Backbone as JSON Lines, residues from 0, in Angstrom:
{"i":0,"aa":"X","n":[-13.42,-0.14,29.42],"ca":[-13.09,1.19,29.87],"c":[-11.82,1.15,30.71]}
{"i":1,"aa":"X","n":[-11.74,0.17,31.62],"ca":[-10.56,0.04,32.46],"c":[-9.33,-0.25,31.62]}
{"i":2,"aa":"X","n":[-9.48,-1.1,30.6],"ca":[-8.35,-1.43,29.74],"c":[-7.83,-0.18,29.03]}
{"i":3,"aa":"X","n":[-8.74,0.67,28.56],"ca":[-8.34,1.91,27.9],"c":[-7.58,2.81,28.86]}
{"i":4,"aa":"X","n":[-8.03,2.89,30.1],"ca":[-7.35,3.72,31.11],"c":[-5.95,3.18,31.38]}
{"i":5,"aa":"X","n":[-5.81,1.87,31.44],"ca":[-4.49,1.27,31.67],"c":[-3.57,1.56,30.49]}
{"i":6,"aa":"X","n":[-4.1,1.43,29.28],"ca":[-3.3,1.71,28.08],"c":[-2.84,3.17,28.1]}
{"i":7,"aa":"X","n":[-3.73,4.09,28.4],"ca":[-3.37,5.5,28.43],"c":[-2.38,5.79,29.56]}
{"i":8,"aa":"X","n":[-2.59,5.17,30.71],"ca":[-1.71,5.41,31.85],"c":[-0.3,4.9,31.59]}
{"i":9,"aa":"X","n":[-0.18,3.79,30.89],"ca":[1.14,3.23,30.6],"c":[1.79,3.86,29.37]}
{"i":10,"aa":"X","n":[1.04,4.67,28.66],"ca":[1.59,5.31,27.46],"c":[1.74,4.34,26.3]}
{"i":11,"aa":"X","n":[0.99,3.26,26.34],"ca":[1.06,2.27,25.27],"c":[0.06,2.66,24.19]}
{"i":12,"aa":"X","n":[0.52,2.64,22.97],"ca":[-0.37,2.98,21.87],"c":[-1.01,1.73,21.3]}
{"i":13,"aa":"X","n":[-2.25,1.86,20.9],"ca":[-2.92,0.75,20.23],"c":[-2.29,0.57,18.86]}
{"i":14,"aa":"X","n":[-2.27,-0.65,18.34],"ca":[-1.69,-0.86,17.02],"c":[-2.47,-0.09,15.95]}
{"i":15,"aa":"X","n":[-1.75,0.34,14.93],"ca":[-2.35,1.09,13.84],"c":[-2.9,0.09,12.83]}
{"i":16,"aa":"X","n":[-4.15,0.24,12.48],"ca":[-4.77,-0.66,11.51],"c":[-4.21,-0.39,10.12]}
{"i":17,"aa":"X","n":[-3.98,-1.44,9.37],"ca":[-3.46,-1.32,8.02],"c":[-4.47,-1.99,7.1]}
{"i":18,"aa":"X","n":[-5.18,-1.19,6.33],"ca":[-6.24,-1.73,5.5],"c":[-6.45,-0.85,4.29]}
{"i":19,"aa":"X","n":[-6.88,-1.47,3.2],"ca":[-7.28,-0.75,2.0],"c":[-8.32,-1.59,1.26]}
{"i":20,"aa":"X","n":[-9.18,-0.93,0.53],"ca":[-10.13,-1.63,-0.34],"c":[-9.31,-2.36,-1.39]}
{"i":21,"aa":"X","n":[-9.49,-3.66,-1.58],"ca":[-8.69,-4.35,-2.59],"c":[-9.04,-3.88,-3.99]}
{"i":22,"aa":"X","n":[-8.04,-3.85,-4.85],"ca":[-8.25,-3.52,-6.25],"c":[-8.5,-4.81,-7.03]}
{"i":23,"aa":"X","n":[-9.19,-4.69,-8.13],"ca":[-9.5,-5.85,-8.96],"c":[-8.25,-6.33,-9.69]}
{"i":24,"aa":"X","n":[-8.12,-7.63,-9.8],"ca":[-7.02,-8.23,-10.54],"c":[-7.43,-9.64,-10.95]}
{"i":25,"aa":"X","n":[-6.64,-10.23,-11.82],"ca":[-6.83,-11.63,-12.2],"c":[-5.47,-12.29,-12.26]}
{"i":26,"aa":"X","n":[-5.39,-13.51,-11.73],"ca":[-4.16,-14.28,-11.8],"c":[-4.54,-15.75,-11.82]}
{"i":27,"aa":"X","n":[-3.64,-16.56,-12.35],"ca":[-3.89,-18.0,-12.43],"c":[-3.85,-18.61,-11.03]}
{"i":28,"aa":"X","n":[-4.68,-19.59,-10.81],"ca":[-4.7,-20.28,-9.52],"c":[-3.31,-20.84,-9.22]}
{"i":29,"aa":"X","n":[-2.84,-20.59,-8.02],"ca":[-1.51,-21.04,-7.61],"c":[-0.42,-20.02,-7.86]}
{"i":30,"aa":"X","n":[-0.72,-18.92,-8.57],"ca":[0.3,-17.9,-8.85],"c":[0.26,-16.74,-7.87]}
{"i":31,"aa":"X","n":[-0.45,-16.89,-6.75],"ca":[-0.6,-15.79,-5.8],"c":[0.74,-15.27,-5.29]}
{"i":32,"aa":"X","n":[1.71,-16.15,-5.19],"ca":[2.98,-15.75,-4.57],"c":[4.01,-15.28,-5.6]}
{"i":33,"aa":"X","n":[3.57,-15.05,-6.82],"ca":[4.51,-14.69,-7.87],"c":[4.47,-13.21,-8.23]}
{"i":34,"aa":"X","n":[3.95,-12.36,-7.34],"ca":[3.97,-10.92,-7.55],"c":[5.01,-10.32,-6.61]}
{"i":35,"aa":"X","n":[5.88,-9.5,-7.15],"ca":[6.92,-8.84,-6.37],"c":[6.68,-7.34,-6.44]}
{"i":36,"aa":"X","n":[6.58,-6.7,-5.28],"ca":[6.36,-5.25,-5.22],"c":[7.64,-4.61,-4.7]}
{"i":37,"aa":"X","n":[8.23,-3.74,-5.51],"ca":[9.47,-3.06,-5.12],"c":[9.21,-1.56,-5.02]}
{"i":38,"aa":"X","n":[9.47,-1.01,-3.86],"ca":[9.31,0.42,-3.62],"c":[10.67,1.08,-3.77]}
{"i":39,"aa":"X","n":[10.73,2.18,-4.52],"ca":[11.98,2.91,-4.71],"c":[12.06,4.06,-3.72]}
{"i":40,"aa":"X","n":[13.24,4.24,-3.15],"ca":[13.46,5.3,-2.17],"c":[13.5,6.64,-2.9]}
{"i":41,"aa":"X","n":[12.79,7.65,-2.38],"ca":[12.84,8.97,-3.03],"c":[14.23,9.59,-2.91]}
{"i":42,"aa":"X","n":[14.6,10.41,-3.9],"ca":[15.92,11.05,-3.92],"c":[16.04,12.17,-2.9]}
{"i":43,"aa":"X","n":[14.92,12.78,-2.55],"ca":[14.94,13.93,-1.64],"c":[13.97,13.71,-0.49]}
{"i":44,"aa":"X","n":[14.08,14.58,0.5],"ca":[13.16,14.52,1.64],"c":[11.74,14.86,1.17]}
{"i":45,"aa":"X","n":[10.78,14.34,1.89],"ca":[9.37,14.59,1.59],"c":[8.88,15.72,2.48]}
{"i":46,"aa":"X","n":[8.25,16.72,1.89],"ca":[7.73,17.85,2.66],"c":[6.31,17.54,3.12]}
{"i":47,"aa":"X","n":[6.01,17.86,4.37],"ca":[4.64,17.69,4.88],"c":[3.68,18.62,4.15]}
{"i":48,"aa":"X","n":[4.2,19.62,3.45],"ca":[3.35,20.59,2.75],"c":[3.1,20.22,1.3]}
{"i":49,"aa":"X","n":[3.83,19.27,0.8],"ca":[3.7,18.91,-0.61],"c":[2.86,17.67,-0.82]}
{"i":50,"aa":"X","n":[3.38,16.79,-1.64],"ca":[2.71,15.54,-1.94],"c":[3.75,14.43,-1.9]}
{"i":51,"aa":"X","n":[3.39,13.3,-1.32],"ca":[4.28,12.14,-1.33],"c":[4.25,11.57,-2.73]}
{"i":52,"aa":"X","n":[5.4,11.45,-3.36],"ca":[5.51,10.85,-4.68],"c":[6.49,9.69,-4.57]}
{"i":53,"aa":"X","n":[5.97,8.49,-4.53],"ca":[6.82,7.31,-4.46],"c":[6.58,6.46,-5.7]}
{"i":54,"aa":"X","n":[7.63,5.8,-6.13],"ca":[7.54,4.96,-7.32],"c":[7.59,3.5,-6.87]}
{"i":55,"aa":"X","n":[6.64,2.72,-7.36],"ca":[6.58,1.29,-7.06],"c":[6.6,0.51,-8.37]}
{"i":56,"aa":"X","n":[7.28,-0.62,-8.34],"ca":[7.36,-1.48,-9.51],"c":[6.76,-2.83,-9.15]}
{"i":57,"aa":"X","n":[5.77,-3.26,-9.92],"ca":[5.14,-4.57,-9.72],"c":[5.64,-5.5,-10.81]}
{"i":58,"aa":"X","n":[6.27,-6.58,-10.41],"ca":[6.82,-7.55,-11.35],"c":[6.22,-8.92,-11.04]}
{"i":59,"aa":"X","n":[6.03,-9.72,-12.08],"ca":[5.48,-11.07,-11.9],"c":[6.46,-12.12,-12.38]}
{"i":60,"aa":"X","n":[6.34,-13.28,-11.8],"ca":[7.05,-14.47,-12.25],"c":[5.98,-15.5,-12.56]}
{"i":61,"aa":"X","n":[6.23,-16.37,-13.48],"ca":[5.21,-17.36,-13.82],"c":[4.23,-16.77,-14.8]}
{"i":62,"aa":"X","n":[2.95,-16.9,-14.51],"ca":[1.89,-16.4,-15.41],"c":[1.71,-14.9,-15.28]}
{"i":63,"aa":"X","n":[1.1,-14.31,-16.3],"ca":[0.79,-12.87,-16.28],"c":[-0.32,-12.59,-15.27]}
{"i":64,"aa":"X","n":[-0.27,-11.41,-14.7],"ca":[-1.35,-10.88,-13.85],"c":[-2.07,-9.82,-14.66]}
{"i":65,"aa":"X","n":[-3.33,-9.64,-14.4],"ca":[-4.09,-8.5,-14.92],"c":[-4.48,-7.68,-13.69]}
{"i":66,"aa":"X","n":[-4.15,-6.39,-13.72],"ca":[-4.35,-5.54,-12.55],"c":[-5.13,-4.29,-12.95]}
{"i":67,"aa":"X","n":[-6.02,-3.86,-12.08],"ca":[-6.84,-2.68,-12.32],"c":[-5.98,-1.44,-12.51]}
{"i":68,"aa":"X","n":[-6.38,-0.61,-13.45],"ca":[-5.69,0.67,-13.64],"c":[-6.04,1.65,-12.53]}
{"i":69,"aa":"X","n":[-7.01,1.28,-11.69],"ca":[-7.42,2.12,-10.57],"c":[-6.63,1.81,-9.29]}
{"i":70,"aa":"X","n":[-5.56,1.04,-9.39],"ca":[-4.73,0.72,-8.24],"c":[-4.07,2.0,-7.73]}
{"i":71,"aa":"X","n":[-4.38,2.37,-6.47],"ca":[-3.89,3.64,-5.91],"c":[-4.03,3.58,-4.39]}
{"i":72,"aa":"X","n":[-3.49,4.58,-3.67],"ca":[-3.7,4.6,-2.22],"c":[-5.19,4.58,-1.88]}
{"i":73,"aa":"X","n":[-5.55,3.82,-0.9],"ca":[-6.91,3.53,-0.43],"c":[-7.73,2.76,-1.47]}
{"i":74,"aa":"X","n":[-7.15,2.39,-2.56],"ca":[-7.8,1.58,-3.58],"c":[-6.86,0.47,-4.03]}
{"i":75,"aa":"X","n":[-6.46,-0.37,-3.08],"ca":[-5.54,-1.46,-3.38],"c":[-4.15,-1.24,-2.83]}
{"i":76,"aa":"X","n":[-3.83,-0.02,-2.42],"ca":[-2.51,0.29,-1.86],"c":[-2.69,0.98,-0.51]}
{"i":77,"aa":"X","n":[-1.94,0.5,0.47],"ca":[-1.89,1.15,1.79],"c":[-0.43,1.4,2.14]}
{"i":78,"aa":"X","n":[-0.18,2.5,2.82],"ca":[1.17,2.81,3.31],"c":[1.34,2.18,4.68]}
{"i":79,"aa":"X","n":[2.4,1.43,4.87],"ca":[2.75,0.86,6.17],"c":[3.95,1.66,6.66]}
{"i":80,"aa":"X","n":[3.72,2.55,7.63],"ca":[4.74,3.49,8.09],"c":[5.15,3.13,9.51]}
{"i":81,"aa":"X","n":[6.46,3.04,9.72],"ca":[7.0,2.7,11.03],"c":[8.05,3.73,11.44]}
{"i":82,"aa":"X","n":[8.21,3.9,12.74],"ca":[9.31,4.75,13.2],"c":[10.6,3.94,13.04]}
{"i":83,"aa":"X","n":[11.72,4.52,13.4],"ca":[13.0,3.86,13.2],"c":[13.19,2.67,14.15]}
{"i":84,"aa":"X","n":[12.35,2.55,15.16],"ca":[12.41,1.4,16.07],"c":[11.5,0.26,15.58]}
{"i":85,"aa":"X","n":[10.8,0.48,14.48],"ca":[9.95,-0.56,13.9],"c":[8.51,-0.56,14.39]}
{"i":86,"aa":"X","n":[8.1,0.47,15.13],"ca":[6.71,0.55,15.6],"c":[5.87,1.27,14.55]}
{"i":87,"aa":"X","n":[4.71,0.7,14.24],"ca":[3.8,1.37,13.3],"c":[3.34,2.69,13.89]}
{"i":88,"aa":"X","n":[3.25,3.7,13.02],"ca":[2.78,5.01,13.45],"c":[1.55,5.38,12.63]}
{"i":89,"aa":"X","n":[0.68,6.15,13.26],"ca":[-0.54,6.61,12.6],"c":[-0.26,7.92,11.88]}
{"i":90,"aa":"X","n":[-0.95,8.17,10.78],"ca":[-0.78,9.45,10.09],"c":[-1.35,10.6,10.91]}
{"i":91,"aa":"X","n":[-0.95,11.81,10.55],"ca":[-1.46,13.01,11.21],"c":[-2.98,13.07,11.09]}
{"i":92,"aa":"X","n":[-3.5,12.73,9.92],"ca":[-4.95,12.68,9.67],"c":[-5.27,11.35,9.0]}
{"i":93,"aa":"X","n":[-6.42,10.77,9.3],"ca":[-6.77,9.53,8.59],"c":[-7.01,9.83,7.11]}
{"i":94,"aa":"X","n":[-6.55,8.95,6.24],"ca":[-6.74,9.2,4.81],"c":[-8.21,9.09,4.41]}
{"i":95,"aa":"X","n":[-8.57,9.87,3.43],"ca":[-9.92,9.76,2.86],"c":[-9.97,8.44,2.09]}
{"i":96,"aa":"X","n":[-11.0,7.67,2.31],"ca":[-11.08,6.38,1.63],"c":[-11.79,6.54,0.29]}
{"i":97,"aa":"X","n":[-11.39,5.7,-0.63],"ca":[-12.0,5.7,-1.96],"c":[-13.05,4.62,-2.02]}
{"i":98,"aa":"X","n":[-14.14,4.87,-2.73],"ca":[-15.09,3.78,-2.94],"c":[-14.44,2.75,-3.87]}
{"i":99,"aa":"X","n":[-14.88,1.52,-3.82],"ca":[-14.31,0.53,-4.74],"c":[-14.53,0.95,-6.19]}
{"i":100,"aa":"X","n":[-13.55,0.67,-7.02],"ca":[-13.69,0.96,-8.45],"c":[-14.74,0.02,-9.04]}
{"i":101,"aa":"X","n":[-15.44,0.46,-10.07],"ca":[-16.43,-0.43,-10.69],"c":[-15.73,-1.66,-11.29]}
{"i":102,"aa":"X","n":[-16.4,-2.81,-11.29],"ca":[-15.78,-4.0,-11.89],"c":[-15.46,-3.75,-13.36]}
{"i":103,"aa":"X","n":[-14.35,-4.33,-13.79],"ca":[-13.92,-4.18,-15.17],"c":[-13.88,-5.55,-15.83]}
{"i":104,"aa":"X","n":[-14.02,-5.55,-17.14],"ca":[-13.84,-6.8,-17.87],"c":[-12.35,-7.13,-17.88]}
{"i":105,"aa":"X","n":[-12.01,-8.35,-18.2],"ca":[-10.59,-8.74,-18.27],"c":[-9.82,-7.85,-19.23]}
{"i":106,"aa":"X","n":[-10.47,-7.44,-20.31],"ca":[-9.81,-6.59,-21.3],"c":[-9.5,-5.2,-20.76]}
{"i":107,"aa":"X","n":[-10.22,-4.76,-19.73],"ca":[-10.0,-3.44,-19.14],"c":[-8.9,-3.41,-18.1]}
{"i":108,"aa":"X","n":[-8.35,-4.57,-17.76],"ca":[-7.28,-4.63,-16.77],"c":[-5.92,-4.53,-17.46]}
{"i":109,"aa":"X","n":[-4.94,-3.97,-16.76],"ca":[-3.59,-3.83,-17.29],"c":[-2.85,-5.16,-17.13]}
{"i":110,"aa":"X","n":[-2.26,-5.65,-18.21],"ca":[-1.54,-6.92,-18.16],"c":[-0.1,-6.68,-17.72]}
{"i":111,"aa":"X","n":[0.32,-7.44,-16.71],"ca":[1.71,-7.4,-16.24],"c":[2.28,-8.78,-16.52]}
{"i":112,"aa":"X","n":[3.29,-8.82,-17.41],"ca":[3.89,-10.09,-17.82],"c":[5.28,-10.24,-17.21]}
{"i":113,"aa":"X","n":[5.75,-11.48,-17.11],"ca":[7.13,-11.68,-16.66],"c":[8.09,-10.89,-17.56]}
{"i":114,"aa":"X","n":[9.01,-10.17,-16.96],"ca":[9.97,-9.37,-17.72],"c":[9.44,-8.02,-18.16]}
{"i":115,"aa":"X","n":[8.16,-7.74,-17.92],"ca":[7.55,-6.46,-18.29],"c":[6.81,-5.9,-17.08]}
{"i":116,"aa":"X","n":[7.55,-5.34,-16.11],"ca":[6.91,-4.87,-14.88],"c":[6.01,-3.66,-15.11]}
{"i":117,"aa":"X","n":[5.12,-3.46,-14.16],"ca":[4.21,-2.31,-14.15],"c":[4.78,-1.29,-13.17]}
{"i":118,"aa":"X","n":[4.96,-0.06,-13.62],"ca":[5.47,1.0,-12.76],"c":[4.32,1.9,-12.34]}
{"i":119,"aa":"X","n":[4.22,2.15,-11.05],"ca":[3.18,3.02,-10.5],"c":[3.82,4.23,-9.85]}
{"i":120,"aa":"X","n":[3.25,5.39,-10.09],"ca":[3.62,6.59,-9.35],"c":[2.57,6.72,-8.26]}
{"i":121,"aa":"X","n":[2.96,6.42,-7.03],"ca":[2.03,6.42,-5.9],"c":[2.08,7.81,-5.25]}
{"i":122,"aa":"X","n":[0.97,8.52,-5.3],"ca":[0.92,9.9,-4.78],"c":[-0.14,10.0,-3.69]}
{"i":123,"aa":"X","n":[0.19,10.74,-2.64],"ca":[-0.74,10.93,-1.53],"c":[-0.34,12.17,-0.75]}
{"i":124,"aa":"X","n":[-1.27,12.73,0.0],"ca":[-0.95,13.86,0.87],"c":[-0.16,13.35,2.07]}
{"i":125,"aa":"X","n":[0.96,13.99,2.41],"ca":[1.8,13.52,3.52],"c":[1.06,13.39,4.85]}
{"i":126,"aa":"X","n":[0.12,14.27,5.12],"ca":[-0.6,14.2,6.41],"c":[-1.46,12.95,6.51]}
{"i":127,"aa":"X","n":[-1.73,12.3,5.36],"ca":[-2.48,11.05,5.35],"c":[-1.55,9.84,5.44]}
{"i":128,"aa":"X","n":[-0.23,10.1,5.48],"ca":[0.75,9.01,5.5],"c":[1.62,9.06,6.76]}
{"i":129,"aa":"X","n":[2.1,10.27,7.12],"ca":[3.07,10.42,8.21],"c":[2.48,11.2,9.38]}
{"i":130,"aa":"X","n":[2.98,10.95,10.6],"ca":[2.49,11.71,11.76],"c":[3.08,13.12,11.85]}
{"i":131,"aa":"X","n":[4.14,13.39,11.12],"ca":[4.8,14.69,11.15],"c":[6.22,14.53,10.64]}
{"i":132,"aa":"X","n":[7.02,15.6,10.74],"ca":[8.42,15.51,10.3],"c":[9.17,14.43,11.09]}
{"i":133,"aa":"X","n":[10.15,13.83,10.44],"ca":[10.97,12.81,11.08],"c":[11.51,11.84,10.05]}
{"i":134,"aa":"X","n":[12.1,10.78,10.55],"ca":[12.64,9.72,9.68],"c":[11.78,8.48,9.9]}
{"i":135,"aa":"X","n":[11.33,7.89,8.8],"ca":[10.41,6.76,8.88],"c":[10.84,5.64,7.94]}
{"i":136,"aa":"X","n":[10.4,4.45,8.28],"ca":[10.54,3.29,7.41],"c":[9.17,3.05,6.78]}
{"i":137,"aa":"X","n":[9.15,2.94,5.46],"ca":[7.88,2.85,4.73],"c":[7.91,1.63,3.81]}
{"i":138,"aa":"X","n":[6.79,0.96,3.76],"ca":[6.58,-0.07,2.75],"c":[5.12,0.01,2.32]}
{"i":139,"aa":"X","n":[4.84,-0.59,1.18],"ca":[3.48,-0.58,0.65],"c":[2.84,-1.94,0.87]}
{"i":140,"aa":"X","n":[1.55,-1.91,1.12],"ca":[0.74,-3.12,1.12],"c":[-0.13,-3.04,-0.13]}
{"i":141,"aa":"X","n":[-0.01,-4.03,-0.99],"ca":[-0.85,-4.11,-2.18],"c":[-1.88,-5.21,-1.94]}
{"i":142,"aa":"X","n":[-3.14,-4.85,-2.04],"ca":[-4.24,-5.76,-1.76],"c":[-5.08,-5.92,-3.03]}
{"i":143,"aa":"X","n":[-5.16,-7.16,-3.53],"ca":[-5.89,-7.42,-4.77],"c":[-6.96,-8.48,-4.55]}
{"i":144,"aa":"X","n":[-7.99,-8.41,-5.39],"ca":[-9.11,-9.34,-5.33],"c":[-9.35,-9.88,-6.74]}
{"i":145,"aa":"X","n":[-9.35,-11.19,-6.86],"ca":[-9.59,-11.85,-8.14],"c":[-11.06,-12.25,-8.2]}
{"i":146,"aa":"X","n":[-11.88,-11.41,-8.83],"ca":[-13.32,-11.71,-8.89],"c":[-13.65,-12.7,-10.0]}
{"i":147,"aa":"X","n":[-12.68,-12.97,-10.89],"ca":[-12.92,-13.95,-11.95],"c":[-12.86,-15.38,-11.4]}
{"i":148,"aa":"X","n":[-12.23,-15.55,-10.25],"ca":[-12.13,-16.88,-9.63],"c":[-13.42,-17.2,-8.88]}
{"i":149,"aa":"X","n":[-13.72,-18.48,-8.76],"ca":[-14.88,-18.91,-7.99],"c":[-14.42,-19.86,-6.91]}
{"i":150,"aa":"X","n":[-14.55,-19.52,-5.65],"ca":[-14.98,-18.23,-5.14],"c":[-13.89,-17.17,-5.36]}
{"i":151,"aa":"X","n":[-14.27,-15.91,-5.18],"ca":[-13.31,-14.81,-5.35],"c":[-12.13,-15.03,-4.4]}
{"i":152,"aa":"X","n":[-10.93,-14.66,-4.86],"ca":[-9.72,-14.82,-4.05],"c":[-9.16,-13.45,-3.72]}
{"i":153,"aa":"X","n":[-8.67,-13.33,-2.49],"ca":[-8.02,-12.11,-2.03],"c":[-6.57,-12.44,-1.73]}
{"i":154,"aa":"X","n":[-5.68,-11.51,-2.03],"ca":[-4.26,-11.71,-1.72],"c":[-3.63,-10.36,-1.43]}
{"i":155,"aa":"X","n":[-2.66,-10.37,-0.52],"ca":[-1.92,-9.15,-0.19],"c":[-0.43,-9.4,-0.32]}
{"i":156,"aa":"X","n":[0.29,-8.36,-0.74],"ca":[1.73,-8.42,-0.86],"c":[2.32,-7.17,-0.23]}
{"i":157,"aa":"X","n":[3.45,-7.32,0.45],"ca":[4.19,-6.17,0.97],"c":[5.37,-5.89,0.07]}
{"i":158,"aa":"X","n":[5.69,-4.62,-0.08],"ca":[6.9,-4.23,-0.79],"c":[8.09,-4.34,0.16]}
{"i":159,"aa":"X","n":[9.25,-4.04,-0.37],"ca":[10.42,-3.87,0.46],"c":[10.23,-2.61,1.31]}
{"i":160,"aa":"X","n":[11.07,-2.4,2.28],"ca":[10.99,-1.23,3.15],"c":[12.07,-0.23,2.77]}
{"i":161,"aa":"X","n":[11.69,1.05,2.67],"ca":[12.67,2.11,2.41],"c":[12.6,3.12,3.55]}
{"i":162,"aa":"X","n":[13.7,3.82,3.77],"ca":[13.76,4.87,4.79],"c":[13.57,6.21,4.1]}
{"i":163,"aa":"X","n":[12.68,7.02,4.65],"ca":[12.42,8.35,4.08],"c":[12.55,9.4,5.17]}
{"i":164,"aa":"X","n":[12.99,10.57,4.77],"ca":[13.03,11.73,5.66],"c":[11.87,12.64,5.31]}
{"i":165,"aa":"X","n":[11.14,13.06,6.34],"ca":[9.99,13.94,6.15],"c":[10.31,15.25,6.86]}
{"i":166,"aa":"X","n":[10.17,16.35,6.13],"ca":[10.46,17.68,6.68],"c":[9.18,18.49,6.75]}
{"i":167,"aa":"X","n":[9.24,19.57,7.53],"ca":[8.08,20.45,7.69],"c":[7.9,21.24,6.44]}
């Protein structure tokens, strides 16, 4: 209780948790570091009244990855939003979480091969991503779980960071 009072008195914010339910995927053992996530900067400002539409490209090197078609915000993707000073900021409202997608057979997963990237249109309500209008630095956290491995393996990748303008 005293620690909380000190934090509030000093105006220090607690760190923002960054978490998402991992999406199902399969990759060869040792290929965990061969996924590259590239976030593209939007051409226009994002309205707090509309929908965030960001494009992400997942590319692999080495062996092919198989990735769930259910990969989406709160289901394998989390937004990592920072102010221009590099401090994480919390969204205006906490995002609604998705239940985990049902397990899929290997054949039901999307294959991403070297030289054939997977393009995702990542859409979310702005109030679940940003604290309000302003300029922010954004990157994606992609969290995957390989249930075909024994034991199951978890891995996370960050995209590059882009600067976005958010308007009312």
